[in-house]
Amino acid sequence: MPVEITWWGHATCTIQDANVRVLTDPLFALRLAHLRRRRGAPPPAEARRADVVLVSHLHADHLHPPSLAELAPGARLLVPRGAPRAVPALRRLRGMRVMEVVPGDVVRLGELLVRVVPALHDGRRLPVGPHRSPALGYVVEGEARTYFAGDTGLFDAMAERVGPVDVALLPVGGWGPYLGAGHLDAGRAARALARLAPRAAVPVHYGTYWPIGMDAVRPHEFHAPGDEFARLAAVAAPGVAVHKLGHGESVRLEVAR
């Protein structure tokens, strides 16, 4: 059975593998603080169905309690250790089983394994609060091994800590005209791809949200990262098939090990 990846926008994806639906960093809002959704319709009802939900870190565009509250009941929610203390709204969610995890943890869901791996990113719930929770990535292992990087910078031990993967969901941009430390832009994501050496990659975390009133400020940072990543990946990792999806589009990947 192939793995199917659907990109709903920003870092929100559905990974369907081994008859399990996995949802990453759900964000369904039209507006979040100073950001508004500029491309792609709000994800449909089917995006809110999941068996397990993976939250990579505590930033509001990745851990968004109102979006979590829209999910169909019964899902298991994996969050960085300390998240319920830092974000009390998590404790008020109904119909979800919240599990705190750290790098090295392994969670089994039927025939699926979820491995928790590290990320290089500031995992605090900004703009206030101490560094209470780690930023995480996840490797979903079923018929395929799919790496969801969350938000991360490039780090020396990335390939070693992530391990062998078949598919990589890599951030290639952001939600504003400038990326700070602890992020991948298109060029760094292509270098990460060369280290990870999966069979396929899907660029995410770009082209969805942008600050209100800043449409004319470095607009290429909003529109261009997906195409730029595909171009640079063809040079840095020519053996990897890059699938640049539109909002709501899916790709089915046959993986033969």
Tab-separated table of C-alpha atoms in Angstrom:
chain	number	residue	atom	x	y	z
A	1	MET	CA	0.000	0.000	0.000
A	2	PRO	CA	1.486	3.383	-0.911
A	3	VAL	CA	1.890	6.268	1.494
A	4	GLU	CA	-0.219	9.315	0.673
A	5	ILE	CA	0.820	12.850	1.613
A	6	THR	CA	-1.616	15.783	1.514
A	7	TRP	CA	-0.434	19.346	2.110
A	8	TRP	CA	-3.089	21.627	3.587
A	9	GLY	CA	-0.800	24.674	3.873
A	10	HIS	CA	1.963	25.932	6.159
A	11	ALA	CA	3.228	22.912	8.173
A	12	THR	CA	-0.128	21.082	8.156
A	13	CYS	CA	-0.048	17.752	6.329
A	14	THR	CA	-1.907	14.463	6.433
A	15	ILE	CA	0.229	11.340	6.147
A	16	GLN	CA	-1.824	8.229	5.428
A	17	ASP	CA	0.150	5.036	5.925
A	18	ALA	CA	-0.652	1.524	7.179
A	19	ASN	CA	-4.347	2.494	7.492
A	20	VAL	CA	-3.450	5.241	9.984
A	21	ARG	CA	-4.108	8.961	9.417
A	22	VAL	CA	-1.391	11.217	10.839
A	23	LEU	CA	-1.868	15.003	10.970
A	24	THR	CA	1.020	17.416	11.486
A	25	ASP	CA	0.902	20.830	13.213
A	26	PRO	CA	-2.765	21.577	12.416
A	27	LEU	CA	-3.483	25.228	11.634
A	28	PHE	CA	-6.868	25.972	10.071
A	29	ALA	CA	-7.248	29.673	10.941
A	30	LEU	CA	-7.851	32.390	8.359
A	31	ARG	CA	-6.043	34.783	10.674
A	32	LEU	CA	-3.525	34.262	13.475
A	33	ALA	CA	-2.495	37.438	15.339
A	34	HIS	CA	-0.751	39.579	12.690
A	35	LEU	CA	-0.839	36.850	10.040
A	36	ARG	CA	-3.540	36.111	7.513
A	37	ARG	CA	-3.952	33.222	5.152
A	38	ARG	CA	-3.164	34.581	1.696
A	39	ARG	CA	-3.202	31.408	-0.371
A	40	GLY	CA	-5.267	28.248	-0.286
A	41	ALA	CA	-8.806	27.822	0.994
A	42	PRO	CA	-9.234	26.723	4.606
A	43	PRO	CA	-8.729	22.955	4.777
A	44	PRO	CA	-11.967	20.955	4.373
A	45	ALA	CA	-13.620	18.742	6.965
A	46	GLU	CA	-11.563	15.702	5.965
A	47	ALA	CA	-8.405	17.469	7.167
A	48	ARG	CA	-9.810	17.370	10.688
A	49	ARG	CA	-9.854	13.555	10.791
A	50	ALA	CA	-6.784	11.946	12.294
A	51	ASP	CA	-5.777	8.958	14.378
A	52	VAL	CA	-2.691	10.733	15.690
A	53	VAL	CA	-1.658	14.393	15.650
A	54	LEU	CA	1.999	15.442	15.787
A	55	VAL	CA	2.913	18.853	17.225
A	56	SER	CA	6.503	19.866	16.604
A	57	HIS	CA	6.891	22.823	18.994
A	58	LEU	CA	5.013	25.465	20.948
A	59	HIS	CA	4.977	28.423	18.545
A	60	ALA	CA	1.411	29.534	17.895
A	61	ASP	CA	1.517	28.697	14.174
A	62	HIS	CA	2.353	25.078	15.032
A	63	LEU	CA	0.536	24.543	18.331
A	64	HIS	CA	-2.845	26.236	17.807
A	65	PRO	CA	-5.441	25.104	20.387
A	66	PRO	CA	-8.473	26.457	18.433
A	67	SER	CA	-7.469	24.288	15.457
A	68	LEU	CA	-6.902	21.272	17.726
A	69	ALA	CA	-10.380	21.818	19.174
A	70	GLU	CA	-11.847	21.412	15.659
A	71	LEU	CA	-10.465	17.885	15.242
A	72	ALA	CA	-12.726	14.873	15.302
A	73	PRO	CA	-12.646	13.268	18.773
A	74	GLY	CA	-10.574	10.231	19.559
A	75	ALA	CA	-7.171	11.261	18.210
A	76	ARG	CA	-3.963	10.800	20.133
A	77	LEU	CA	-2.005	14.075	20.401
A	78	LEU	CA	1.798	13.980	20.695
A	79	VAL	CA	3.311	17.201	22.046
A	80	PRO	CA	6.751	18.216	23.333
A	81	ARG	CA	7.284	17.508	27.011
A	82	GLY	CA	6.104	20.467	29.085
A	83	ALA	CA	3.576	21.689	26.513
A	84	PRO	CA	0.448	21.318	28.728
A	85	ARG	CA	2.148	23.368	31.439
A	86	ALA	CA	3.260	26.069	29.009
A	87	VAL	CA	-0.039	26.134	27.075
A	88	PRO	CA	-2.901	25.564	29.559
A	89	ALA	CA	-5.474	25.460	26.738
A	90	LEU	CA	-4.170	21.975	25.927
A	91	ARG	CA	-5.565	20.735	29.228
A	92	ARG	CA	-9.034	21.920	28.235
A	93	LEU	CA	-9.223	19.910	25.008
A	94	ARG	CA	-11.930	17.254	25.034
A	95	GLY	CA	-11.863	13.921	23.261
A	96	MET	CA	-8.076	13.817	22.764
A	97	ARG	CA	-5.416	11.778	24.516
A	98	VAL	CA	-2.414	14.035	25.092
A	99	MET	CA	1.011	12.390	25.322
A	100	GLU	CA	4.179	14.361	26.104
A	101	VAL	CA	7.272	13.152	24.229
A	102	VAL	CA	10.985	13.907	23.852
A	103	PRO	CA	13.608	12.873	21.288
A	104	GLY	CA	14.224	9.146	21.452
A	105	ASP	CA	10.642	8.200	22.296
A	106	VAL	CA	8.831	5.672	20.099
A	107	VAL	CA	5.037	5.457	19.980
A	108	ARG	CA	3.175	2.543	18.348
A	109	LEU	CA	-0.241	2.978	16.719
A	110	GLY	CA	-1.399	-0.297	15.220
A	111	GLU	CA	1.109	-1.196	12.512
A	112	LEU	CA	2.620	2.299	12.597
A	113	LEU	CA	5.582	3.538	14.629
A	114	VAL	CA	6.249	7.198	15.353
A	115	ARG	CA	9.853	7.999	16.283
A	116	VAL	CA	10.537	11.330	17.965
A	117	VAL	CA	13.705	13.065	16.754
A	118	PRO	CA	15.372	16.378	17.647
A	119	ALA	CA	15.052	19.688	15.827
A	120	LEU	CA	17.247	22.788	15.976
A	121	HIS	CA	14.714	25.498	16.816
A	122	ASP	CA	13.592	27.688	19.694
A	123	GLY	CA	10.696	25.707	21.114
A	124	ARG	CA	9.345	28.267	23.599
A	125	ARG	CA	5.780	29.531	23.611
A	126	LEU	CA	6.643	33.046	22.478
A	127	PRO	CA	6.603	35.926	23.180
A	128	VAL	CA	6.910	35.038	26.871
A	129	GLY	CA	8.123	32.173	28.990
A	130	PRO	CA	11.300	30.234	29.565
A	131	HIS	CA	12.524	27.514	27.239
A	132	ARG	CA	10.233	24.821	28.660
A	133	SER	CA	9.834	22.397	25.785
A	134	PRO	CA	12.086	21.003	23.066
A	135	ALA	CA	11.373	21.459	19.378
A	136	LEU	CA	10.807	18.094	17.748
A	137	GLY	CA	10.675	16.296	14.451
A	138	TYR	CA	8.961	12.973	13.839
A	139	VAL	CA	9.569	9.923	11.652
A	140	VAL	CA	6.375	8.029	10.801
A	141	GLU	CA	7.226	4.403	10.001
A	142	GLY	CA	4.687	2.173	8.260
A	143	GLU	CA	4.881	1.103	4.637
A	144	ALA	CA	7.244	4.075	4.267
A	145	ARG	CA	9.442	6.087	6.614
A	146	THR	CA	8.238	9.705	6.439
A	147	TYR	CA	10.168	12.484	8.174
A	148	PHE	CA	8.228	15.531	9.306
A	149	ALA	CA	10.851	18.106	10.279
A	150	GLY	CA	8.559	20.682	11.927
A	151	ASP	CA	10.686	23.825	12.160
A	152	THR	CA	14.411	23.222	12.269
A	153	GLY	CA	17.748	24.581	11.220
A	154	LEU	CA	20.408	22.457	9.574
A	155	PHE	CA	22.559	20.642	12.144
A	156	ASP	CA	25.595	18.401	11.793
A	157	ALA	CA	24.035	15.206	13.159
A	158	MET	CA	20.728	15.580	11.299
A	159	ALA	CA	21.068	12.466	9.130
A	160	GLU	CA	22.310	10.391	12.066
A	161	ARG	CA	19.560	11.492	14.459
A	162	VAL	CA	16.752	11.229	11.905
A	163	GLY	CA	17.948	7.939	10.432
A	164	PRO	CA	17.072	6.434	7.042
A	165	VAL	CA	13.876	7.868	5.538
A	166	ASP	CA	11.943	7.404	2.316
A	167	VAL	CA	10.043	10.711	2.287
A	168	ALA	CA	11.011	14.087	3.794
A	169	LEU	CA	8.538	16.890	4.526
A	170	LEU	CA	10.888	19.852	4.805
A	171	PRO	CA	10.194	23.498	5.649
A	172	VAL	CA	11.569	25.763	2.935
A	173	GLY	CA	10.341	29.206	4.020
A	174	GLY	CA	8.318	30.959	6.682
A	175	TRP	CA	5.517	33.430	7.325
A	176	GLY	CA	7.439	36.663	6.959
A	177	PRO	CA	10.031	38.419	4.836
A	178	TYR	CA	13.002	37.252	6.927
A	179	LEU	CA	13.933	33.898	8.438
A	180	GLY	CA	15.775	33.874	11.735
A	181	ALA	CA	18.113	31.244	13.123
A	182	GLY	CA	16.784	27.735	13.484
A	183	HIS	CA	14.954	27.636	10.142
A	184	LEU	CA	15.492	26.098	6.731
A	185	ASP	CA	15.221	28.264	3.666
A	186	ALA	CA	15.195	26.716	0.202
A	187	GLY	CA	18.981	26.486	0.027
A	188	ARG	CA	19.481	24.984	3.483
A	189	ALA	CA	16.578	22.595	2.889
A	190	ALA	CA	18.289	21.363	-0.297
A	191	ARG	CA	21.468	20.760	1.706
A	192	ALA	CA	19.440	18.884	4.318
A	193	LEU	CA	17.946	16.784	1.536
A	194	ALA	CA	21.423	15.834	0.325
A	195	ARG	CA	22.291	14.621	3.836
A	196	LEU	CA	19.041	12.736	4.443
A	197	ALA	CA	18.942	11.127	0.959
A	198	PRO	CA	15.256	10.098	0.909
A	199	ARG	CA	13.536	8.843	-2.209
A	200	ALA	CA	11.096	11.764	-2.279
A	201	ALA	CA	10.550	15.171	-0.703
A	202	VAL	CA	7.644	17.583	-0.258
A	203	PRO	CA	8.381	21.264	0.528
A	204	VAL	CA	6.149	22.785	3.216
A	205	HIS	CA	5.989	25.841	5.509
A	206	TYR	CA	5.775	28.530	2.842
A	207	GLY	CA	3.274	30.316	0.643
A	208	THR	CA	0.329	30.272	3.069
A	209	TYR	CA	0.481	32.969	5.789
A	210	TRP	CA	1.926	36.475	5.542
A	211	PRO	CA	1.885	39.511	7.870
A	212	ILE	CA	-1.011	41.896	7.353
A	213	GLY	CA	0.041	45.045	5.508
A	214	MET	CA	3.332	43.559	4.248
A	215	ASP	CA	2.248	42.174	0.881
A	216	ALA	CA	4.815	44.293	-0.954
A	217	VAL	CA	7.743	43.527	1.393
A	218	ARG	CA	10.010	40.884	-0.167
A	219	PRO	CA	7.060	39.060	-1.796
A	220	HIS	CA	9.407	36.526	-3.383
A	221	GLU	CA	9.920	35.099	0.109
A	222	PHE	CA	6.231	34.188	0.051
A	223	HIS	CA	5.861	32.951	-3.534
A	224	ALA	CA	9.234	31.516	-4.549
A	225	PRO	CA	10.560	29.052	-1.913
A	226	GLY	CA	8.853	25.936	-3.321
A	227	ASP	CA	10.164	26.429	-6.845
A	228	GLU	CA	13.574	27.511	-5.561
A	229	PHE	CA	13.830	24.405	-3.385
A	230	ALA	CA	12.958	22.160	-6.334
A	231	ARG	CA	15.612	23.869	-8.470
A	232	LEU	CA	18.331	23.649	-5.814
A	233	ALA	CA	17.402	20.097	-4.821
A	234	ALA	CA	17.890	18.973	-8.425
A	235	VAL	CA	21.536	20.031	-8.067
A	236	ALA	CA	22.238	19.048	-4.437
A	237	ALA	CA	20.270	15.775	-4.421
A	238	PRO	CA	19.511	14.784	-8.024
A	239	GLY	CA	18.310	11.324	-7.024
A	240	VAL	CA	15.431	12.682	-4.932
A	241	ALA	CA	12.011	13.231	-6.507
A	242	VAL	CA	10.595	16.580	-5.330
A	243	HIS	CA	6.803	16.870	-5.285
A	244	LYS	CA	5.731	20.512	-5.009
A	245	LEU	CA	2.076	20.349	-4.000
A	246	GLY	CA	-0.620	22.975	-4.151
A	247	HIS	CA	-2.830	23.566	-1.138
A	248	GLY	CA	-5.046	20.530	-0.653
A	249	GLU	CA	-3.147	18.439	-3.208
A	250	SER	CA	-1.910	14.910	-2.515
A	251	VAL	CA	0.802	12.619	-3.785
A	252	ARG	CA	0.801	8.823	-3.521
A	253	LEU	CA	4.239	7.268	-3.279
A	254	GLU	CA	5.095	3.615	-3.781
A	255	VAL	CA	8.078	2.732	-1.622
A	256	ALA	CA	10.073	-0.412	-2.317
A	257	ARG	CA	12.789	-1.120	0.205
